[in-house]
Amino acid sequence: LALRLRERFGGEACLPRCQSLGCGHCSPFDDLARALPERFAAGDGSDALVCVMAAGIVFRLLAPELRSKQEDPAVIVVDEEGRFAVPLLGGHAAGANDLAREMARYLEGEAVLTTASDARGLTAPDQVAERLGPRVADPESLRRVTALLVDGKPVCLEAPSDPGCGDYDWIPPGGDLKAYDGRLLVTHEDAGRREDILTARLVPPVVAAGVGCRRGAAAAEILRAIDEACAGQGVDRLAVGVLASVDTKQDEEGLLEAAAALDAELRWYDAGRLAALGRPGSDFVRRQVGTPAVAEPAALLAAGEDARMLAGKAAYGAVTVALALGSRDRSLPREGEEGAAGGEVTVVGIGAGTGALLTKEAARVLEAADTVVGYRTYIEQVKKILSGDNRDGKRYVSGSMGRERQRCREALAAAAAGQRVALVSSGDPGVYGMAGLLLEMAGDTPVAVAPGITAAQMAAARLGAPLMNDYITLSLSDLLTPREEVLRRAEAAAAADM
């Protein structure tokens, strides 16, 4: 079972030495009581430990090693028959619940979720944080807002745009909070409105810090300069998702250490690209690095298209810092995509009317989507297929039959805003489905197609194997095709003797 899970989900299979003989993909161990705690202690919130054994063994061996929900890896127990996948640690923070669901689906078993929000069918605040990509400003406030939600108290989500989290009323910035006992506040600012309401602040990494510095500047000096720049604009330091500079600084230890301390991505730009933005600078800087300005153009490039300068360059001793705010609500564009919105649309075939015929690829796309667009009947099917936070944590756009172009426009607009979009068709989207129309309208927007099982394939399987060789499928509908043409095609198909 461990080898099956490794093959499907990756990672490393650790087996007792006596069971690993001849297994080229296994890491053997001699003493479980030593090996399991060592693996756990070496992991963090991005890792997962899947234990095919009794839960009691795992409890006893790992109890002395527990640190915090922010630091510990996910721990999942699977019974030896593969019937149950039980997340023990890191249900939300480390993604154990989602991984347990995926494993249960793969094993055709059941995920046993015991977190209070999941038991009540709710989307927990830390799941919202995980999906929106923010950092949590105060874990204790998040815990208290979670308690409100579990107790049935009204909790709202205040954010720049509606992220489609089903258990929370969306309130735009500045909206009325009187009807709520708690709120999740998504903001890059270091403090929101001071209301008589319990608030958990979620900070999306949407700010890019452009940094120029003298050779040998220390990390502490760089971090202090960034802190001062952020404080001057009321920006939370947690919002800094990228630290950017000229590529001649790639060996600067201070910059590398500062980025690690911020948990920020480092990006390097060549002098020509920085100079091309035409930001004001100095001849001295040009002589040193080949461009008159570093901080401002680096911040703007990292923040992407339509970025807004929050703080122009300012010198803090040996360090110069500028801050730019990206145009997206949740994150900065990935490196290499700074000039584009970065969203994409996948046209998904959900099969012939039953979740049993949904492909694994289609399920993966639906689970990963931020927005799902489709005919209202298909949207209801998708909601039945998805579970828990994967269902409620999405934005759904539905419409009536005959509004296909409008649905394509909705999907493309969401992608232009940086969303991962699933445009849903029944059967296969390339067979009498939405794929052709979307590709016709997509322009430069990236489009992928996740195929599905058609009604013709399902019916053929019920009959036996009538499609062994060449075959034709014909639509007899004259709604969009003239009746005469439909009849002519039917006659041609009959004459072909397929």
Coordinates of C-alpha atoms in Angstrom, one line a residue:
L1 CA 0.0 0.0 0.0
A2 CA 2.8 2.4 0.8
L3 CA 4.4 1.8 -2.6
R4 CA 1.0 2.4 -4.3
L5 CA 0.7 5.7 -2.5
R6 CA 4.3 6.7 -3.3
E7 CA 3.7 5.9 -7.0
R8 CA 0.6 8.1 -7.1
F9 CA 1.6 11.0 -4.8
G10 CA 5.4 10.9 -5.0
G11 CA 7.7 11.2 -2.1
E12 CA 9.7 8.4 -0.4
A13 CA 8.5 5.0 0.8
C14 CA 10.1 4.0 4.1
L15 CA 9.7 0.3 5.0
P16 CA 11.2 -2.0 7.6
R17 CA 14.5 -3.4 6.4
C18 CA 13.1 -6.9 6.3
Q19 CA 10.3 -5.8 3.9
S20 CA 12.4 -3.6 1.7
L21 CA 14.7 -6.2 0.2
G22 CA 14.8 -5.9 -3.6
C23 CA 12.9 -2.6 -3.5
G24 CA 14.9 0.0 -5.4
H25 CA 12.5 2.8 -4.4
C26 CA 12.4 2.2 -0.7
S27 CA 14.3 3.7 2.3
P28 CA 14.8 0.9 4.9
F29 CA 14.7 1.5 8.6
D30 CA 15.6 -0.8 11.5
D31 CA 13.7 0.8 14.4
L32 CA 10.3 2.5 13.9
A33 CA 10.5 4.2 17.3
R34 CA 13.5 6.1 16.1
A35 CA 12.8 6.5 12.4
L36 CA 9.3 8.0 12.7
P37 CA 10.2 10.8 15.2
E38 CA 13.3 11.6 13.1
R39 CA 11.3 12.0 9.9
F40 CA 8.7 14.1 11.7
A41 CA 11.3 16.4 13.3
A42 CA 13.0 16.9 10.0
G43 CA 9.7 18.1 8.3
D44 CA 7.9 21.4 8.3
G45 CA 4.4 22.7 7.3
S46 CA 5.1 21.9 3.6
D47 CA 5.8 18.2 4.2
A48 CA 3.5 15.3 4.8
L49 CA 4.0 12.1 6.8
V50 CA 1.7 9.2 5.7
C51 CA 1.7 6.3 8.2
V52 CA 0.3 3.0 7.1
M53 CA -0.2 1.7 10.7
A54 CA -2.4 2.0 13.7
A55 CA -3.1 5.5 14.9
G56 CA -2.1 4.7 18.5
I57 CA 1.5 3.9 17.4
V58 CA 1.8 7.3 15.7
F59 CA 0.3 9.2 18.7
R60 CA 2.8 7.6 21.2
L61 CA 5.9 8.0 19.0
L62 CA 5.2 11.6 17.9
A63 CA 3.8 13.2 21.0
P64 CA 7.2 14.3 22.4
E65 CA 8.1 15.9 19.0
L66 CA 5.1 18.3 18.6
R67 CA 5.9 21.9 18.1
S68 CA 3.1 24.0 16.7
K69 CA 0.5 23.8 13.9
Q70 CA 2.5 26.4 11.9
E71 CA 5.7 24.3 12.1
D72 CA 4.6 20.7 12.2
P73 CA 4.2 18.6 9.0
A74 CA 0.9 17.0 8.0
V75 CA 0.4 13.6 9.5
I76 CA -2.1 11.1 8.0
V77 CA -2.8 7.6 9.1
V78 CA -4.0 5.0 6.6
D79 CA -5.1 1.6 7.7
E80 CA -3.4 -1.4 6.1
E81 CA -6.5 -2.2 3.9
G82 CA -6.6 1.3 2.6
R83 CA -10.2 1.9 3.7
F84 CA -9.7 5.0 5.7
A85 CA -7.4 8.0 5.5
V86 CA -7.3 9.9 8.8
P87 CA -5.5 13.3 9.1
L88 CA -4.1 13.6 12.7
L89 CA -2.0 16.8 12.4
G90 CA -2.0 19.8 10.1
G91 CA -5.6 19.3 8.8
H92 CA -5.8 22.8 7.5
A93 CA -2.5 24.5 8.1
A94 CA -0.4 21.8 6.5
G95 CA -3.0 20.5 4.0
A96 CA -3.6 17.1 5.6
N97 CA -7.3 17.2 5.1
D98 CA -7.1 17.8 1.4
L99 CA -4.3 15.2 1.0
A100 CA -6.4 12.7 2.9
R101 CA -9.4 13.3 0.6
E102 CA -7.2 12.8 -2.5
M103 CA -5.8 9.6 -1.0
A104 CA -9.2 8.2 -0.1
R105 CA -10.4 9.0 -3.6
Y106 CA -7.5 7.2 -5.1
L107 CA -7.8 4.2 -2.8
E108 CA -11.7 4.2 -3.2
G109 CA -11.8 4.5 0.6
E110 CA -13.1 7.2 3.0
A111 CA -11.4 10.3 4.4
V112 CA -12.2 10.6 8.1
L113 CA -12.0 14.3 9.0
T114 CA -12.4 15.3 12.7
T115 CA -11.7 19.1 12.6
A116 CA -14.7 21.0 13.9
S117 CA -15.3 23.0 10.8
D118 CA -15.1 20.0 8.5
A119 CA -17.4 18.0 10.8
R120 CA -20.0 20.8 10.4
G121 CA -19.4 21.2 6.7
L122 CA -17.8 24.7 7.1
T123 CA -14.9 26.4 5.4
A124 CA -12.4 27.1 8.2
P125 CA -10.6 30.5 8.3
D126 CA -7.2 28.9 7.9
Q127 CA -8.5 27.2 4.8
V128 CA -9.5 30.6 3.5
A129 CA -6.0 31.8 4.2
E130 CA -4.5 28.8 2.4
R131 CA -6.6 29.4 -0.7
L132 CA -6.2 33.1 -0.9
G133 CA -2.5 32.9 -0.2
P134 CA -2.2 35.3 2.6
R135 CA 0.1 35.1 5.7
V136 CA -1.7 35.2 9.0
A137 CA -0.9 38.3 11.0
D138 CA -2.0 36.9 14.4
P139 CA -2.7 33.1 14.7
E140 CA -4.5 33.6 18.0
S141 CA -7.1 36.0 16.4
L142 CA -7.6 33.4 13.7
R143 CA -8.3 30.7 16.3
R144 CA -10.8 32.9 18.0
V145 CA -12.6 33.8 14.7
T146 CA -12.7 30.0 14.0
A147 CA -14.4 29.4 17.3
L148 CA -17.1 32.0 16.4
L149 CA -17.7 30.3 13.1
V150 CA -18.0 26.8 14.8
D151 CA -20.4 28.3 17.4
G152 CA -22.7 29.5 14.6
K153 CA -21.9 33.2 15.0
P154 CA -21.9 35.4 11.8
V155 CA -18.5 36.0 10.4
C156 CA -17.8 38.1 7.3
L157 CA -14.9 38.3 4.9
E158 CA -13.7 41.8 4.1
A159 CA -11.6 41.8 0.9
P160 CA -11.0 43.9 -2.2
S161 CA -13.0 41.5 -4.3
D162 CA -15.4 38.6 -3.7
P163 CA -13.3 35.4 -3.5
G164 CA -16.4 33.2 -3.4
C165 CA -16.0 31.6 0.1
G166 CA -19.4 30.1 0.7
D167 CA -19.6 30.3 4.5
Y168 CA -18.8 34.0 4.7
D169 CA -20.6 37.1 3.5
W170 CA -18.3 39.2 1.4
I171 CA -17.9 42.8 2.5
P172 CA -16.0 45.2 0.3
P173 CA -13.5 47.5 2.1
G174 CA -15.4 50.1 4.1
G175 CA -18.7 48.0 4.2
D176 CA -21.1 47.8 7.1
L177 CA -20.0 45.3 9.8
K178 CA -22.9 45.8 12.3
A179 CA -24.4 42.4 11.6
Y180 CA -21.3 40.4 12.3
D181 CA -19.5 39.1 15.4
G182 CA -16.2 38.5 13.6
R183 CA -14.4 39.1 10.3
L184 CA -11.6 37.9 8.2
L185 CA -9.8 41.0 6.9
V186 CA -7.7 40.5 3.8
T187 CA -5.4 43.5 3.5
H188 CA -1.8 44.4 2.8
E189 CA -2.0 47.2 5.4
D190 CA -0.7 46.8 8.9
A191 CA -4.1 47.7 10.5
G192 CA -7.6 47.7 9.3
R193 CA -10.6 49.8 10.5
R194 CA -10.8 49.7 14.3
E195 CA -14.3 48.3 14.9
D196 CA -15.8 46.7 17.9
I197 CA -15.5 43.3 16.1
L198 CA -13.1 40.4 16.5
T199 CA -10.8 40.5 13.5
A200 CA -8.3 38.1 12.1
R201 CA -6.0 39.8 9.6
L202 CA -4.9 37.9 6.5
V203 CA -2.0 39.5 4.6
P204 CA -1.6 38.6 0.9
P205 CA 1.9 38.9 -0.5
V206 CA 1.1 41.6 -3.0
V207 CA 3.9 44.1 -2.4
A208 CA 7.3 44.0 -4.2
A209 CA 10.3 45.6 -2.5
G210 CA 12.9 46.9 -4.9
V211 CA 16.3 47.2 -3.1
G212 CA 19.6 48.8 -4.0
C213 CA 22.5 48.7 -1.6
R214 CA 26.2 49.2 -1.2
R215 CA 28.5 46.2 -1.5
G216 CA 28.5 44.2 1.7
A217 CA 25.3 45.7 3.3
A218 CA 24.2 43.4 6.2
A219 CA 20.8 41.7 6.2
A220 CA 19.8 43.5 9.4
E221 CA 20.4 46.8 7.7
I222 CA 18.3 45.8 4.7
L223 CA 15.5 44.5 6.8
R224 CA 15.5 47.7 8.9
A225 CA 15.2 49.8 5.7
I226 CA 12.3 47.7 4.4
D227 CA 10.6 48.0 7.8
E228 CA 10.9 51.7 7.7
A229 CA 9.6 51.9 4.1
C230 CA 6.6 49.7 5.0
A231 CA 5.9 51.7 8.2
G232 CA 5.9 54.9 6.3
Q233 CA 3.1 53.6 4.0
G234 CA 1.1 51.6 6.6
V235 CA 2.1 48.4 4.9
D236 CA 2.5 45.1 6.8
R237 CA 5.9 43.6 6.3
L238 CA 4.2 40.2 5.8
A239 CA 2.8 41.7 2.5
V240 CA 6.3 41.8 0.9
G241 CA 6.2 38.8 -1.4
V242 CA 9.2 39.6 -3.6
L243 CA 12.5 41.3 -3.0
A244 CA 14.0 42.5 -6.3
S245 CA 17.3 44.0 -7.4
V246 CA 19.8 44.3 -10.2
D247 CA 21.4 41.0 -11.2
T248 CA 24.9 42.1 -10.3
K249 CA 23.8 41.8 -6.6
Q250 CA 23.2 38.1 -6.8
D251 CA 26.1 37.3 -4.6
E252 CA 25.2 39.7 -1.9
E253 CA 24.7 37.7 1.3
G254 CA 22.8 40.4 3.0
L255 CA 20.1 40.4 0.3
L256 CA 19.9 36.6 0.3
E257 CA 19.5 36.5 4.1
A258 CA 16.9 39.3 4.1
A259 CA 14.8 37.5 1.5
A260 CA 14.9 34.4 3.6
A261 CA 13.9 36.3 6.7
L262 CA 10.9 37.8 4.9
D263 CA 10.0 34.5 3.3
A264 CA 10.1 36.4 0.1
E265 CA 11.1 35.4 -3.4
L266 CA 14.2 36.9 -4.8
R267 CA 14.2 38.3 -8.4
W268 CA 17.1 39.7 -10.3
Y269 CA 16.8 42.0 -13.4
D270 CA 19.6 43.0 -15.8
A271 CA 20.6 46.6 -15.9
G272 CA 19.2 47.2 -19.4
R273 CA 15.7 46.1 -18.4
L274 CA 15.8 48.3 -15.3
A275 CA 17.1 51.3 -17.3
A276 CA 14.4 50.8 -19.9
L277 CA 11.7 51.9 -17.4
G278 CA 13.2 55.4 -17.4
R279 CA 12.9 56.0 -13.6
P280 CA 15.0 58.9 -12.2
G281 CA 18.4 58.0 -10.8
S282 CA 22.0 59.1 -10.7
D283 CA 25.1 58.9 -12.8
F284 CA 27.0 57.4 -9.9
V285 CA 24.6 54.4 -9.8
R286 CA 24.8 54.1 -13.6
R287 CA 28.6 53.9 -13.4
Q288 CA 28.4 51.2 -10.7
V289 CA 25.7 48.8 -12.0
G290 CA 24.8 50.0 -15.5
T291 CA 21.5 51.6 -14.8
P292 CA 20.7 55.0 -13.2
A293 CA 18.0 53.5 -10.9
V294 CA 17.5 50.1 -9.2
A295 CA 14.9 50.2 -6.4
E296 CA 12.0 51.7 -8.3
P297 CA 12.2 49.9 -11.6
A298 CA 12.9 46.6 -9.8
A299 CA 9.9 47.0 -7.6
L300 CA 7.6 47.9 -10.6
L301 CA 8.9 45.0 -12.7
A302 CA 8.4 42.4 -9.9
A303 CA 4.9 43.8 -9.1
G304 CA 3.8 43.2 -12.7
E305 CA 1.5 44.9 -15.2
D306 CA -0.6 47.8 -13.8
A307 CA 1.5 47.9 -10.6
R308 CA 1.2 51.0 -8.4
M309 CA 4.1 52.6 -6.7
L310 CA 3.4 52.7 -3.0
A311 CA 6.7 54.3 -1.9
G312 CA 9.2 55.9 -4.2
K313 CA 12.9 55.2 -3.6
A314 CA 14.2 56.4 -0.3
A315 CA 17.7 56.0 1.2
Y316 CA 18.1 54.4 4.6
G317 CA 21.8 54.6 5.2
A318 CA 23.5 52.2 2.8
V319 CA 20.2 50.8 1.5
T320 CA 17.7 52.2 -0.9
V321 CA 14.1 50.8 -0.9
A322 CA 11.0 51.3 -3.1
L323 CA 7.7 49.6 -2.7
A324 CA 5.2 48.7 -5.5
L325 CA 1.7 47.1 -5.1
G326 CA 0.6 44.5 -7.6
S327 CA -2.7 44.7 -9.4
R328 CA -3.9 41.3 -8.2
D329 CA -5.7 40.7 -4.9
R330 CA -3.9 37.6 -3.8
S331 CA -0.3 37.4 -5.1
L332 CA 2.3 38.9 -7.3
P333 CA 2.7 37.4 -10.8
R334 CA 5.2 34.6 -11.1
E335 CA 8.7 35.3 -12.4
G336 CA 8.5 35.5 -16.2
E337 CA 4.8 36.4 -16.1
E338 CA 5.2 40.0 -14.8
G339 CA 3.8 41.4 -18.0
A340 CA 0.7 39.3 -18.1
A341 CA -2.3 38.6 -15.9
G342 CA -1.2 35.0 -15.4
G343 CA -4.7 33.4 -15.3
E344 CA -5.8 30.5 -17.4
V345 CA -8.9 28.7 -18.5
T346 CA -9.3 24.9 -18.7
V347 CA -12.4 23.6 -20.5
V348 CA -13.4 20.6 -18.4
G349 CA -15.5 17.6 -19.6
I350 CA -17.4 16.3 -16.6
G351 CA -18.5 13.1 -18.4
A352 CA -21.9 11.7 -19.3
G353 CA -24.1 12.8 -16.4
T354 CA -22.6 10.9 -13.4
G355 CA -19.6 11.6 -11.2
A356 CA -18.5 8.0 -11.7
L357 CA -17.4 8.9 -15.2
L358 CA -15.3 11.9 -14.2
T359 CA -11.7 11.5 -15.2
K360 CA -8.9 12.1 -12.6
E361 CA -7.6 15.0 -14.7
A362 CA -11.0 16.7 -14.7
A363 CA -11.3 16.2 -10.9
R364 CA -7.8 17.8 -10.4
V365 CA -8.7 20.8 -12.6
L366 CA -12.0 21.3 -10.7
E367 CA -10.3 21.1 -7.3
A368 CA -7.6 23.6 -8.3
A369 CA -9.9 26.1 -9.9
D370 CA -10.6 29.5 -8.3
T371 CA -13.7 30.1 -10.5
V372 CA -16.0 27.5 -12.1
V373 CA -18.2 28.7 -15.0
G374 CA -21.0 26.6 -16.7
Y375 CA -24.6 25.9 -17.5
R376 CA -26.4 25.9 -14.1
T377 CA -27.2 22.2 -14.2
Y378 CA -23.6 21.3 -14.7
I379 CA -22.6 23.7 -11.9
E380 CA -24.9 21.7 -9.6
Q381 CA -23.2 18.5 -10.7
V382 CA -19.8 20.0 -10.0
K383 CA -20.9 21.0 -6.5
K384 CA -21.9 17.4 -5.8
I385 CA -18.6 16.0 -7.1
L386 CA -16.5 18.4 -5.0
S387 CA -16.4 18.1 -1.2
G388 CA -15.9 20.4 1.7
D389 CA -13.6 23.4 1.3
N390 CA -12.9 22.4 -2.3
R391 CA -16.6 23.0 -3.0
D392 CA -17.4 26.0 -0.9
G393 CA -14.1 27.9 -1.4
K394 CA -14.8 28.7 -5.1
R395 CA -16.6 31.3 -7.1
Y396 CA -19.4 29.8 -9.3
V397 CA -20.8 31.5 -12.4
S398 CA -23.8 29.8 -13.9
G399 CA -26.2 30.6 -16.7
S400 CA -29.0 29.3 -18.9
M401 CA -28.8 27.4 -22.1
G402 CA -28.1 29.6 -25.1
R403 CA -25.8 31.9 -23.2
E404 CA -22.6 30.1 -24.2
R405 CA -20.7 33.2 -25.5
Q406 CA -21.5 35.0 -22.2
R407 CA -20.1 32.1 -20.2
C408 CA -16.9 32.3 -22.3
R409 CA -16.6 36.0 -21.7
E410 CA -17.1 35.4 -17.9
A411 CA -14.4 32.7 -18.0
L412 CA -11.9 34.9 -19.9
A413 CA -12.6 37.9 -17.7
A414 CA -11.8 35.8 -14.6
A415 CA -8.6 34.6 -16.2
A416 CA -7.6 38.2 -17.0
A417 CA -7.9 38.9 -13.3
G418 CA -5.3 36.1 -12.6
Q419 CA -7.8 33.4 -11.7
R420 CA -7.6 29.7 -12.5
V421 CA -10.8 29.0 -14.3
A422 CA -12.7 25.8 -15.1
L423 CA -15.2 26.2 -17.9
V424 CA -17.5 23.2 -17.6
S425 CA -19.1 21.1 -20.4
S426 CA -20.9 17.8 -20.1
G427 CA -19.3 14.8 -21.9
D428 CA -16.2 15.9 -23.7
P429 CA -15.7 19.7 -24.2
G430 CA -14.3 19.2 -27.7
V431 CA -17.3 17.1 -28.8
Y432 CA -20.4 19.4 -29.2
G433 CA -19.0 21.3 -26.2
M434 CA -17.5 24.6 -25.2
A435 CA -13.9 24.1 -26.2
G436 CA -14.2 25.3 -29.8
L437 CA -16.1 28.5 -28.9
L438 CA -13.7 29.4 -26.1
L439 CA -10.6 28.9 -28.3
E440 CA -12.2 31.1 -30.9
M441 CA -12.7 33.9 -28.4
A442 CA -9.6 33.4 -26.2
G443 CA -7.1 35.6 -28.0
D444 CA -3.8 35.5 -25.9
T445 CA -5.4 33.9 -22.8
P446 CA -3.9 30.4 -22.1
V447 CA -6.5 27.7 -22.7
A448 CA -6.2 24.0 -21.9
V449 CA -8.7 21.2 -22.5
A450 CA -9.4 18.4 -20.0
P451 CA -11.3 15.7 -22.0
G452 CA -14.3 13.8 -20.8
I453 CA -16.3 10.6 -21.5
T454 CA -19.1 11.3 -23.9
A455 CA -22.7 9.9 -23.9
A456 CA -21.8 8.0 -27.1
Q457 CA -18.9 6.3 -25.4
M458 CA -21.0 5.4 -22.4
A459 CA -23.9 4.0 -24.6
A460 CA -21.4 2.1 -26.7
A461 CA -19.9 0.5 -23.6
R462 CA -23.4 -0.6 -22.5
L463 CA -24.0 -2.3 -25.9
G464 CA -20.6 -4.0 -26.0
A465 CA -18.0 -2.7 -28.4
P466 CA -19.8 -1.2 -31.5
L467 CA -17.1 1.5 -32.1
M468 CA -14.2 -0.9 -32.7
N469 CA -13.3 0.6 -36.1
D470 CA -14.2 3.8 -38.0
Y471 CA -17.4 5.5 -36.8
I472 CA -19.3 8.7 -37.1
T473 CA -21.2 10.7 -34.5
L474 CA -24.0 13.0 -35.8
S475 CA -26.1 15.5 -34.0
L476 CA -29.7 15.3 -35.3
S477 CA -30.6 18.7 -33.8
D478 CA -31.6 21.4 -36.2
L479 CA -31.4 24.1 -33.6
L480 CA -28.1 25.5 -34.9
T481 CA -27.7 23.5 -38.2
P482 CA -30.2 23.7 -41.0
R483 CA -32.5 20.7 -41.3
E484 CA -31.4 20.0 -44.9
E485 CA -27.8 19.9 -43.9
V486 CA -28.5 17.5 -41.0
L487 CA -30.4 15.1 -43.4
R488 CA -27.6 15.4 -46.0
R489 CA -25.0 14.4 -43.4
A490 CA -27.1 11.5 -42.2
E491 CA -27.5 10.2 -45.8
A492 CA -23.7 10.5 -46.4
A493 CA -23.0 8.6 -43.1
A494 CA -25.4 5.8 -44.1
A495 CA -23.8 5.6 -47.6
A496 CA -20.3 5.2 -46.0
D497 CA -21.4 1.9 -44.4
M498 CA -19.5 2.6 -41.1

